[in-house]
PDB file of C-alpha atoms in Angstrom:
ATOM      1  CA  MET A  20      14.936  29.311 -65.546  1.00 46.00           C
ATOM      2  CA  ASN A  21      13.132  26.357 -63.803  1.00 75.00           C
ATOM      3  CA  TRP A  22       9.592  26.905 -64.000  1.00 83.00           C
ATOM      4  CA  ARG A  23       8.382  23.471 -63.773  1.00 88.00           C
ATOM      5  CA  ARG A  24       8.500  22.791 -60.068  1.00 91.00           C
ATOM      6  CA  PRO A  25       7.123  26.101 -58.908  1.00 91.00           C
ATOM      7  CA  LEU A  26       4.331  25.640 -61.650  1.00 93.00           C
ATOM      8  CA  ILE A  27       3.715  22.073 -60.078  1.00 93.00           C
ATOM      9  CA  VAL A  28       4.002  23.042 -56.322  1.00 93.00           C
ATOM     10  CA  GLY A  29       1.553  26.281 -57.157  1.00 94.00           C
ATOM     11  CA  GLY A  30      -0.982  24.074 -59.071  1.00 94.00           C
ATOM     12  CA  LEU A  31      -0.774  21.518 -56.218  1.00 94.00           C
ATOM     13  CA  LEU A  32      -1.385  24.056 -53.481  1.00 94.00           C
ATOM     14  CA  VAL A  33      -4.330  25.418 -55.551  1.00 95.00           C
ATOM     15  CA  VAL A  34      -6.190  22.044 -56.075  1.00 94.00           C
ATOM     16  CA  ALA A  35      -5.726  21.218 -51.938  1.00 94.00           C
ATOM     17  CA  VAL A  36      -7.109  24.643 -51.099  1.00 94.00           C
ATOM     18  CA  LEU A  37      -9.901  24.373 -53.439  1.00 95.00           C
ATOM     19  CA  GLY A  38     -10.528  20.807 -52.757  1.00 94.00           C
ATOM     20  CA  PHE A  39     -10.689  21.646 -48.930  1.00 93.00           C
ATOM     21  CA  LEU A  40     -13.214  24.599 -49.520  1.00 94.00           C
ATOM     22  CA  LEU A  41     -15.495  22.268 -51.697  1.00 93.00           C
ATOM     23  CA  ALA A  42     -15.282  19.647 -49.114  1.00 93.00           C
ATOM     24  CA  GLU A  43     -16.256  22.359 -46.237  1.00 91.00           C
ATOM     25  CA  ALA A  44     -19.014  23.745 -48.218  1.00 91.00           C
ATOM     26  CA  ALA A  45     -20.604  20.163 -49.194  1.00 90.00           C
ATOM     27  CA  ALA A  46     -20.465  19.505 -45.471  1.00 89.00           C
ATOM     28  CA  GLN A  47     -22.694  22.225 -44.503  1.00 86.00           C
ATOM     29  CA  LEU A  48     -26.315  20.942 -43.559  1.00 80.00           C
ATOM     30  CA  TYR A  49     -29.148  21.826 -45.392  1.00 69.00           C
ATOM     31  CA  LEU A  50     -32.931  21.209 -44.776  1.00 59.00           C
ATOM     32  CA  TRP A  51     -34.672  18.837 -47.060  1.00 60.00           C
ATOM     33  CA  GLN A  52     -38.199  19.383 -46.847  1.00 53.00           C
ATOM     34  CA  PRO A  53     -40.525  17.532 -49.345  1.00 55.00           C
ATOM     35  CA  TYR A  54     -43.468  17.515 -46.995  1.00 56.00           C
ATOM     36  CA  GLN A  55     -44.058  19.415 -43.793  1.00 55.00           C
ATOM     37  CA  ALA A  56     -41.529  17.351 -41.921  1.00 53.00           C
ATOM     38  CA  GLY A  57     -37.931  18.214 -42.861  1.00 52.00           C
ATOM     39  CA  THR A  58     -34.617  16.336 -42.336  1.00 63.00           C
ATOM     40  CA  TYR A  59     -31.136  17.948 -42.341  1.00 63.00           C
ATOM     41  CA  PHE A  60     -28.462  16.541 -44.819  1.00 74.00           C
ATOM     42  CA  TYR A  61     -24.923  17.525 -45.892  1.00 79.00           C
ATOM     43  CA  GLU A  62     -23.386  16.419 -49.249  1.00 88.00           C
ATOM     44  CA  ILE A  63     -21.089  13.315 -49.506  1.00 90.00           C
ATOM     45  CA  LEU A  64     -18.719  14.113 -52.435  1.00 91.00           C
ATOM     46  CA  PHE A  65     -18.026  10.461 -52.878  1.00 91.00           C
ATOM     47  CA  GLU A  66     -21.941  10.251 -53.733  1.00 89.00           C
ATOM     48  CA  SER A  67     -22.292  13.520 -55.594  1.00 89.00           C
ATOM     49  CA  GLN A  68     -19.082  13.733 -57.299  1.00 90.00           C
ATOM     50  CA  ALA A  69     -18.176  10.090 -57.487  1.00 89.00           C
ATOM     51  CA  TRP A  70     -17.381  10.578 -61.348  1.00 91.00           C
ATOM     52  CA  MET A  71     -14.305  12.672 -60.441  1.00 92.00           C
ATOM     53  CA  ILE A  72     -12.578   9.821 -59.020  1.00 92.00           C
ATOM     54  CA  PRO A  73     -12.460   7.803 -62.240  1.00 93.00           C
ATOM     55  CA  ALA A  74     -11.807  10.859 -64.220  1.00 95.00           C
ATOM     56  CA  ALA A  75      -8.792  11.361 -62.055  1.00 95.00           C
ATOM     57  CA  ILE A  76      -7.525   8.088 -62.757  1.00 95.00           C
ATOM     58  CA  ALA A  77      -7.929   8.320 -66.425  1.00 97.00           C
ATOM     59  CA  LEU A  78      -6.032  11.971 -66.535  1.00 96.00           C
ATOM     60  CA  GLY A  79      -3.193  10.134 -64.518  1.00 96.00           C
ATOM     61  CA  LEU A  80      -3.014   7.379 -67.128  1.00 96.00           C
ATOM     62  CA  ILE A  81      -3.102   9.764 -70.102  1.00 96.00           C
ATOM     63  CA  PHE A  82      -0.448  12.180 -68.766  1.00 96.00           C
ATOM     64  CA  GLY A  83       1.770   9.397 -67.361  1.00 95.00           C
ATOM     65  CA  ALA A  84       1.786   7.749 -70.721  1.00 95.00           C
ATOM     66  CA  VAL A  85       2.866  11.049 -72.208  1.00 95.00           C
ATOM     67  CA  TYR A  86       5.805  11.434 -69.938  1.00 95.00           C
ATOM     68  CA  GLY A  87       6.726   7.815 -70.098  1.00 93.00           C
ATOM     69  CA  THR A  88       7.152   8.183 -73.784  1.00 93.00           C
ATOM     70  CA  SER A  89       9.037  11.557 -73.706  1.00 92.00           C
ATOM     71  CA  GLU A  90      12.697  12.078 -74.332  1.00 90.00           C
ATOM     72  CA  LYS A  91      13.184  13.491 -70.735  1.00 89.00           C
ATOM     73  CA  SER A  92      12.160  10.386 -69.356  1.00 89.00           C
ATOM     74  CA  LYS A  93      14.399   8.170 -71.757  1.00 86.00           C
ATOM     75  CA  GLN A  94      17.221  10.584 -71.013  1.00 85.00           C
ATOM     76  CA  LEU A  95      17.222  10.084 -67.497  1.00 86.00           C
ATOM     77  CA  SER A  96      17.077   6.367 -67.800  1.00 81.00           C
ATOM     78  CA  GLU A  97      19.960   6.174 -70.152  1.00 78.00           C
ATOM     79  CA  ASP A  98      22.163   9.342 -69.956  1.00 81.00           C
ATOM     80  CA  PRO A  99      21.116  11.707 -67.105  1.00 85.00           C
ATOM     81  CA  PRO A 100      22.903  15.016 -67.316  1.00 85.00           C
ATOM     82  CA  GLU A 101      25.554  16.314 -65.037  1.00 84.00           C
ATOM     83  CA  ARG A 102      26.386  19.903 -64.611  1.00 85.00           C
ATOM     84  CA  ASP A 103      28.250  22.212 -61.900  1.00 86.00           C
ATOM     85  CA  GLY A 104      28.829  18.983 -59.534  1.00 86.00           C
ATOM     86  CA  PHE A 105      25.220  17.851 -59.766  1.00 90.00           C
ATOM     87  CA  ILE A 106      23.599  14.961 -61.604  1.00 89.00           C
ATOM     88  CA  GLN A 107      19.968  14.945 -62.571  1.00 89.00           C
ATOM     89  CA  ARG A 108      17.764  12.175 -60.615  1.00 90.00           C
ATOM     90  CA  HIS A 109      14.161  13.089 -61.171  1.00 91.00           C
ATOM     91  CA  ALA A 110      12.120  15.281 -63.692  1.00 91.00           C
ATOM     92  CA  ALA A 111       9.640  17.716 -62.726  1.00 92.00           C
ATOM     93  CA  PHE A 112       6.924  16.142 -64.494  1.00 93.00           C
ATOM     94  CA  GLY A 113       8.180  12.637 -63.515  1.00 92.00           C
ATOM     95  CA  ALA A 114       9.063  11.420 -59.968  1.00 91.00           C
ATOM     96  CA  PHE A 115       8.826  14.885 -58.418  1.00 93.00           C
ATOM     97  CA  LEU A 116       4.982  15.527 -59.509  1.00 95.00           C
ATOM     98  CA  GLU A 117       4.229  11.749 -58.707  1.00 95.00           C
ATOM     99  CA  HIS A 118       5.858  11.855 -55.202  1.00 94.00           C
ATOM    100  CA  TRP A 119       4.737  15.018 -53.980  1.00 95.00           C
ATOM    101  CA  VAL A 120       0.870  14.843 -55.345  1.00 96.00           C
ATOM    102  CA  ALA A 121       0.992  11.281 -53.667  1.00 94.00           C
ATOM    103  CA  THR A 122       2.261  12.881 -50.515  1.00 94.00           C
ATOM    104  CA  VAL A 123      -0.341  15.434 -50.174  1.00 95.00           C
ATOM    105  CA  GLY A 124      -2.910  13.155 -50.981  1.00 95.00           C
ATOM    106  CA  MET A 125      -1.753  10.658 -48.473  1.00 94.00           C
ATOM    107  CA  ILE A 126      -1.402  13.269 -45.693  1.00 94.00           C
ATOM    108  CA  LEU A 127      -5.275  14.378 -46.342  1.00 95.00           C
ATOM    109  CA  LEU A 128      -6.223  10.628 -46.336  1.00 95.00           C
ATOM    110  CA  VAL A 129      -4.238   9.866 -43.056  1.00 94.00           C
ATOM    111  CA  LEU A 130      -5.461  13.016 -41.107  1.00 94.00           C
ATOM    112  CA  SER A 131      -8.894  12.616 -42.035  1.00 94.00           C
ATOM    113  CA  GLY A 132      -8.982   9.063 -41.474  1.00 93.00           C
ATOM    114  CA  ILE A 133      -7.742   9.619 -37.991  1.00 93.00           C
ATOM    115  CA  TRP A 134     -10.667  12.405 -37.610  1.00 93.00           C
ATOM    116  CA  LEU A 135     -13.076   9.684 -38.555  1.00 92.00           C
ATOM    117  CA  GLY A 136     -11.508   7.188 -36.326  1.00 90.00           C
ATOM    118  CA  PHE A 137     -10.639   3.563 -37.035  1.00 90.00           C
ATOM    119  CA  LEU A 138      -9.855   0.333 -35.405  1.00 88.00           C
ATOM    120  CA  PHE A 139      -8.610   1.453 -31.879  1.00 88.00           C
ATOM    121  CA  VAL A 140      -8.229   5.002 -32.805  1.00 88.00           C
ATOM    122  CA  PRO A 141     -11.391   6.925 -31.370  1.00 91.00           C
ATOM    123  CA  ARG A 142     -13.506   9.301 -33.675  1.00 90.00           C
ATOM    124  CA  LEU A 143     -12.477  12.857 -33.229  1.00 89.00           C
ATOM    125  CA  ALA A 144     -15.308  14.089 -35.360  1.00 87.00           C
ATOM    126  CA  GLY A 145     -17.865  14.968 -32.804  1.00 84.00           C
ATOM    127  CA  THR A 146     -20.421  16.689 -34.644  1.00 85.00           C
ATOM    128  CA  THR A 147     -22.759  15.815 -37.957  1.00 85.00           C
ATOM    129  CA  GLU A 148     -20.973  18.580 -40.189  1.00 87.00           C
ATOM    130  CA  THR A 149     -17.307  17.349 -39.019  1.00 91.00           C
ATOM    131  CA  VAL A 150     -17.929  13.891 -39.919  1.00 90.00           C
ATOM    132  CA  GLY A 151     -19.179  15.207 -43.349  1.00 91.00           C
ATOM    133  CA  LEU A 152     -15.948  17.443 -43.714  1.00 93.00           C
ATOM    134  CA  ALA A 153     -13.656  14.431 -42.809  1.00 94.00           C
ATOM    135  CA  LEU A 154     -15.287  12.294 -45.393  1.00 93.00           C
ATOM    136  CA  ASN A 155     -15.160  14.837 -47.866  1.00 94.00           C
ATOM    137  CA  VAL A 156     -11.486  15.697 -47.272  1.00 95.00           C
ATOM    138  CA  HIS A 157     -11.038  12.042 -47.804  1.00 95.00           C
ATOM    139  CA  TRP A 158     -12.591  12.032 -51.259  1.00 94.00           C
ATOM    140  CA  VAL A 159      -9.938  15.037 -52.002  1.00 96.00           C
ATOM    141  CA  GLY A 160      -7.023  12.758 -50.939  1.00 95.00           C
ATOM    142  CA  THR A 161      -8.396  10.055 -52.720  1.00 95.00           C
ATOM    143  CA  GLY A 162      -8.635  12.131 -55.861  1.00 95.00           C
ATOM    144  CA  LEU A 163      -4.909  13.250 -55.544  1.00 95.00           C
ATOM    145  CA  LEU A 164      -3.528   9.689 -54.805  1.00 95.00           C
ATOM    146  CA  VAL A 165      -5.158   7.795 -57.401  1.00 94.00           C
ATOM    147  CA  PHE A 166      -4.168  10.440 -60.050  1.00 96.00           C
ATOM    148  CA  ALA A 167      -0.823  10.138 -58.846  1.00 96.00           C
ATOM    149  CA  VAL A 168      -0.711   6.395 -58.759  1.00 95.00           C
ATOM    150  CA  SER A 169      -2.194   6.330 -62.224  1.00 96.00           C
ATOM    151  CA  TYR A 170       0.359   8.509 -63.483  1.00 96.00           C
ATOM    152  CA  HIS A 171       3.118   6.533 -62.153  1.00 95.00           C
ATOM    153  CA  VAL A 172       1.771   3.195 -63.369  1.00 95.00           C
ATOM    154  CA  SER A 173       1.081   4.597 -66.832  1.00 96.00           C
ATOM    155  CA  ALA A 174       4.503   6.011 -66.980  1.00 95.00           C
ATOM    156  CA  LEU A 175       6.250   2.647 -65.663  1.00 94.00           C
ATOM    157  CA  PHE A 176       4.142   0.746 -68.381  1.00 93.00           C
ATOM    158  CA  MET A 177       5.369   2.996 -70.967  1.00 93.00           C
ATOM    159  CA  GLY A 178       9.203   2.726 -70.085  1.00 88.00           C
ATOM    160  CA  ALA A 179       9.960   5.233 -67.257  1.00 90.00           C
ATOM    161  CA  HIS A 180      11.117   4.306 -63.698  1.00 89.00           C
ATOM    162  CA  ARG A 181      12.446   0.908 -64.304  1.00 87.00           C
ATOM    163  CA  GLU A 182      15.387   1.431 -62.234  1.00 88.00           C
ATOM    164  CA  ILE A 183      12.987   1.325 -59.375  1.00 90.00           C
ATOM    165  CA  VAL A 184      11.683  -2.010 -59.882  1.00 90.00           C
ATOM    166  CA  PRO A 185      13.596  -4.831 -57.820  1.00 90.00           C
ATOM    167  CA  GLU A 186      15.566  -7.769 -59.076  1.00 89.00           C
ATOM    168  CA  ALA A 187      15.852 -10.960 -57.287  1.00 88.00           C
ATOM    169  CA  SER A 188      19.271 -10.064 -55.960  1.00 88.00           C
ATOM    170  CA  ASP A 189      17.867  -6.813 -54.364  1.00 89.00           C
ATOM    171  CA  PHE A 190      16.024  -8.878 -51.712  1.00 90.00           C
ATOM    172  CA  ARG A 191      19.272 -10.348 -50.437  1.00 88.00           C
ATOM    173  CA  LYS A 192      20.913  -6.931 -50.457  1.00 88.00           C
ATOM    174  CA  ALA A 193      18.141  -5.121 -48.915  1.00 89.00           C
ATOM    175  CA  VAL A 194      18.804  -7.562 -45.657  1.00 89.00           C
ATOM    176  CA  ARG A 195      22.469  -5.862 -45.906  1.00 87.00           C
ATOM    177  CA  ASP A 196      20.982  -2.834 -46.115  1.00 84.00           C
ATOM    178  CA  VAL A 197      18.810  -3.289 -42.843  1.00 83.00           C
ATOM    179  CA  GLY A 198      22.180  -4.449 -41.157  1.00 86.00           C
ATOM    180  CA  HIS A 199      23.907  -1.340 -42.260  1.00 79.00           C
ATOM    181  CA  TYR A 200      21.451   0.788 -40.841  1.00 78.00           C
ATOM    182  CA  LEU A 201      21.635  -1.240 -37.532  1.00 78.00           C
ATOM    183  CA  GLY A 202      25.522  -0.616 -37.783  1.00 78.00           C
ATOM    184  CA  MET A 203      26.117  -4.590 -38.168  1.00 82.00           C
ATOM    185  CA  THR A 204      27.129  -4.797 -41.793  1.00 81.00           C
ATOM    186  CA  ASP A 205      28.559  -2.816 -44.759  1.00 81.00           C
ATOM    187  CA  ALA A 206      26.185  -1.141 -47.364  1.00 80.00           C
ATOM    188  CA  PRO A 207      25.620  -3.187 -50.600  1.00 82.00           C
ATOM    189  CA  GLU A 208      26.534  -1.284 -53.597  1.00 80.00           C
ATOM    190  CA  ALA A 209      23.534   0.613 -55.158  1.00 82.00           C
ATOM    191  CA  ASP A 210      22.754   2.046 -58.444  1.00 86.00           C
ATOM    192  CA  LYS A 211      20.223   4.742 -58.903  1.00 87.00           C
ATOM    193  CA  TYR A 212      18.074   3.341 -55.864  1.00 89.00           C
ATOM    194  CA  LYS A 213      19.253   1.612 -52.879  1.00 88.00           C
ATOM    195  CA  PRO A 214      18.003  -2.222 -52.490  1.00 89.00           C
ATOM    196  CA  ILE A 215      15.978  -1.420 -49.537  1.00 89.00           C
ATOM    197  CA  GLN A 216      14.444   1.486 -51.605  1.00 89.00           C
ATOM    198  CA  LYS A 217      13.372  -1.147 -54.321  1.00 91.00           C
ATOM    199  CA  VAL A 218      11.819  -3.505 -51.971  1.00 92.00           C
ATOM    200  CA  SER A 219      10.115  -0.792 -50.106  1.00 92.00           C
ATOM    201  CA  TYR A 220       8.678   0.145 -53.533  1.00 92.00           C
ATOM    202  CA  LEU A 221       6.926  -3.224 -53.755  1.00 93.00           C
ATOM    203  CA  ALA A 222       5.800  -2.950 -50.103  1.00 93.00           C
ATOM    204  CA  TRP A 223       4.249   0.367 -51.229  1.00 93.00           C
ATOM    205  CA  GLY A 224       2.494  -0.996 -54.202  1.00 92.00           C
ATOM    206  CA  ALA A 225       1.035  -3.629 -51.960  1.00 93.00           C
ATOM    207  CA  LEU A 226      -0.435  -1.263 -49.460  1.00 93.00           C
ATOM    208  CA  VAL A 227      -1.633   1.099 -51.805  1.00 92.00           C
ATOM    209  CA  GLY A 228      -3.295  -1.568 -54.153  1.00 92.00           C
ATOM    210  CA  ILE A 229      -5.257  -3.147 -51.067  1.00 93.00           C
ATOM    211  CA  MET A 230      -5.974   0.213 -49.773  1.00 92.00           C
ATOM    212  CA  ALA A 231      -7.279   1.125 -53.293  1.00 90.00           C
ATOM    213  CA  ILE A 232      -9.514  -2.028 -53.862  1.00 91.00           C
ATOM    214  CA  THR A 233     -10.936  -1.966 -50.423  1.00 92.00           C
ATOM    215  CA  GLY A 234     -11.673   1.832 -50.615  1.00 90.00           C
ATOM    216  CA  VAL A 235     -13.312   1.479 -53.977  1.00 87.00           C
ATOM    217  CA  LEU A 236     -15.852  -1.313 -52.508  1.00 88.00           C
ATOM    218  CA  MET A 237     -16.536   1.046 -49.709  1.00 89.00           C
ATOM    219  CA  ALA A 238     -17.041   3.942 -51.861  1.00 86.00           C
ATOM    220  CA  LEU A 239     -19.258   1.718 -54.068  1.00 84.00           C
ATOM    221  CA  ASP A 240     -21.729   1.672 -51.214  1.00 83.00           C
ATOM    222  CA  TYR A 241     -22.556   5.325 -51.707  1.00 83.00           C
ATOM    223  CA  VAL A 242     -23.778   4.780 -55.434  1.00 81.00           C
ATOM    224  CA  ALA A 243     -24.696   1.096 -55.635  1.00 80.00           C
ATOM    225  CA  ALA A 244     -25.820  -1.636 -53.563  1.00 76.00           C
ATOM    226  CA  VAL A 245     -23.099  -3.442 -51.802  1.00 79.00           C
ATOM    227  CA  SER A 246     -23.924  -6.350 -49.651  1.00 83.00           C
ATOM    228  CA  GLY A 247     -23.256  -6.165 -45.823  1.00 83.00           C
ATOM    229  CA  SER A 248     -20.751  -8.677 -45.507  1.00 87.00           C
ATOM    230  CA  VAL A 249     -18.639  -7.175 -48.552  1.00 86.00           C
ATOM    231  CA  ARG A 250     -18.739  -3.837 -46.923  1.00 88.00           C
ATOM    232  CA  ALA A 251     -17.669  -5.058 -43.434  1.00 90.00           C
ATOM    233  CA  ALA A 252     -14.841  -7.122 -44.604  1.00 92.00           C
ATOM    234  CA  SER A 253     -13.759  -4.249 -46.749  1.00 92.00           C
ATOM    235  CA  THR A 254     -14.021  -1.713 -43.934  1.00 92.00           C
ATOM    236  CA  PHE A 255     -12.052  -4.031 -41.638  1.00 93.00           C
ATOM    237  CA  LEU A 256      -9.400  -4.824 -44.124  1.00 94.00           C
ATOM    238  CA  HIS A 257      -9.193  -1.108 -45.211  1.00 94.00           C
ATOM    239  CA  GLU A 258      -8.696   0.100 -41.683  1.00 93.00           C
ATOM    240  CA  LEU A 259      -6.356  -2.554 -40.845  1.00 94.00           C
ATOM    241  CA  PHE A 260      -3.830  -1.803 -43.903  1.00 94.00           C
ATOM    242  CA  ALA A 261      -4.362   1.849 -43.174  1.00 93.00           C
ATOM    243  CA  LEU A 262      -2.541   1.189 -39.807  1.00 94.00           C
ATOM    244  CA  PHE A 263       0.118  -0.618 -41.723  1.00 94.00           C
ATOM    245  CA  THR A 264       0.304   2.266 -44.136  1.00 93.00           C
ATOM    246  CA  ILE A 265       0.663   4.914 -41.462  1.00 93.00           C
ATOM    247  CA  LEU A 266       3.506   2.947 -39.595  1.00 93.00           C
ATOM    248  CA  PHE A 267       5.068   2.227 -43.027  1.00 92.00           C
ATOM    249  CA  LEU A 268       5.074   6.117 -43.608  1.00 92.00           C
ATOM    250  CA  LEU A 269       6.414   7.175 -40.327  1.00 92.00           C
ATOM    251  CA  ALA A 270       9.524   4.845 -40.944  1.00 89.00           C
ATOM    252  CA  HIS A 271       9.642   6.205 -44.570  1.00 89.00           C
ATOM    253  CA  VAL A 272       9.910   9.737 -43.188  1.00 89.00           C
ATOM    254  CA  ALA A 273      12.345   8.859 -40.230  1.00 88.00           C
ATOM    255  CA  ILE A 274      14.857   7.036 -42.750  1.00 85.00           C
ATOM    256  CA  THR A 275      14.397   9.924 -45.160  1.00 85.00           C
ATOM    257  CA  LEU A 276      15.460  12.522 -42.346  1.00 87.00           C
ATOM    258  CA  MET A 277      18.699  10.699 -41.515  1.00 84.00           C
ATOM    259  CA  PRO A 278      21.543  12.668 -42.320  1.00 85.00           C
ATOM    260  CA  SER A 279      22.946  10.187 -44.693  1.00 81.00           C
ATOM    261  CA  HIS A 280      19.834  10.408 -46.908  1.00 83.00           C
ATOM    262  CA  TRP A 281      19.574  14.092 -46.875  1.00 87.00           C
ATOM    263  CA  ALA A 282      21.100  14.384 -50.315  1.00 88.00           C
ATOM    264  CA  MET A 283      18.219  11.872 -51.673  1.00 88.00           C
ATOM    265  CA  LEU A 284      15.674  14.231 -49.953  1.00 88.00           C
ATOM    266  CA  ARG A 285      17.262  17.029 -51.577  1.00 89.00           C
ATOM    267  CA  SER A 286      16.945  15.349 -54.984  1.00 90.00           C
ATOM    268  CA  GLN A 287      13.206  14.740 -54.458  1.00 90.00           C
ATOM    269  CA  VAL A 288      12.865  18.626 -54.046  1.00 90.00           C
ATOM    270  CA  THR A 289      15.148  20.024 -56.755  1.00 91.00           C
ATOM    271  CA  GLY A 290      15.641  16.770 -59.078  1.00 91.00           C
ATOM    272  CA  TRP A 291      19.550  16.947 -58.810  1.00 92.00           C
ATOM    273  CA  MET A 292      21.973  15.059 -56.473  1.00 90.00           C
ATOM    274  CA  PRO A 293      25.787  15.945 -55.950  1.00 90.00           C
ATOM    275  CA  ALA A 294      27.837  13.803 -58.123  1.00 87.00           C
ATOM    276  CA  ASP A 295      30.340  13.230 -55.269  1.00 87.00           C
ATOM    277  CA  TYR A 296      27.365  11.544 -53.370  1.00 87.00           C
ATOM    278  CA  VAL A 297      26.618   9.447 -56.503  1.00 86.00           C
ATOM    279  CA  ARG A 298      30.322   8.186 -56.589  1.00 84.00           C
ATOM    280  CA  GLU A 299      30.436   7.484 -52.974  1.00 84.00           C
ATOM    281  CA  LYS A 300      27.036   6.034 -52.221  1.00 84.00           C
ATOM    282  CA  LEU A 301      25.471   5.093 -55.465  1.00 85.00           C
ATOM    283  CA  PRO A 302      28.562   3.690 -57.351  1.00 80.00           C
ATOM    284  CA  ARG A 303      26.841   1.291 -59.486  1.00 81.00           C
ATOM    285  CA  TRP A 304      24.449   3.851 -61.163  1.00 80.00           C
ATOM    286  CA  ASN A 305      26.677   4.344 -64.603  1.00 54.00           C
ATOM    287  CA  VAL A 306      26.165   7.779 -65.033  1.00 47.00           C
ATOM    288  CA  GLN A 307      27.690   9.076 -68.434  1.00 43.00           C
ATOM    289  CA  ARG A 308      29.071  12.189 -67.977  1.00 42.00           C
ATOM    290  CA  ARG A 309      28.162  14.854 -70.712  1.00 41.00           C
ATOM    291  CA  THR A 310      30.837  16.826 -72.236  1.00 40.00           C
ATOM    292  CA  ASP A 311      28.673  19.320 -74.081  1.00 42.00           C
ATOM    293  CA  GLY A 312      27.006  20.844 -70.918  1.00 42.00           C
ATOM    294  CA  GLY A 313      23.956  19.101 -71.551  1.00 43.00           C
ATOM    295  CA  THR A 314      20.941  20.260 -73.294  1.00 42.00           C
ATOM    296  CA  GLU A 315      18.237  20.061 -70.231  1.00 44.00           C
ATOM    297  CA  SER A 316      16.478  23.575 -69.885  1.00 42.00           C
ATOM    298  CA  GLU A 317      16.149  22.782 -65.922  1.00 50.00           C
ATOM    299  CA  GLU A 318      19.058  24.403 -64.095  1.00 51.00           C
ATOM    300  CA  PRO A 319      20.530  22.758 -61.168  1.00 55.00           C
ATOM    301  CA  PRO A 320      20.616  23.837 -57.917  1.00 55.00           C
ATOM    302  CA  ASN A 321      23.479  26.163 -56.560  1.00 50.00           C
ATOM    303  CA  PRO A 322      25.723  24.033 -54.614  1.00 42.00           C
TER     304      PRO A 322
END
């Protein structure tokens, strides 16, 4: 029985719900009255629970290293199992975990960022408590995203996910990929990932990296002294690249929902891809067909 993916999904839902409840509870106003005059405050988790962000990074690095050195990671890179007409493309504790934890984190970040307002987007949070709630939801999304990114980077460093790293020729092939989507050229031959996916991987890395650096500088202002010029520059760059990230995310979702990419979307959910699709669309993915039925304990989806 495939218990890994339900376990990850259930755990992610629990973390997201508990995180929101914590964010909501912390955003409730309370009266601080050291003397006769009192002032109402709410708790900002970026300040009171700042330690949890580096803790999420540390956990991601540790667990990512464990996966990156696992036999499962090596098997998917060298000899992915094929069974009942399906080939395994992603492991539950590999790309599945990384992708969907990052997805939930980004959704929370985007929604809370829009709620707070940025650049030309007006602030939708109209009360003190809703501003606090949006800030705290942003903290929850940050924790999820930095865990997923740290997990991926650590696994990549230990040898996993090397197939997604682009080669020099992939940039030229990515142009042909774009032309193919526009109906102007034939699609270039692809291996496990299409050239446009490999180039997009670098773009995602740049966007997330800039957002992380500027976000850390902004968050430091809650626990340490940050100069006004650094804070202003970080805020502007964070909001500008947040806009780029939202546009890139919308394009990513639109391309994923194209009928020709449904098999790839399915593989991000089940971990398995139809062998016929692989032979037709990903001919350079040199899959060694197993004759012993495979040893993987995860069951492929029903065709």
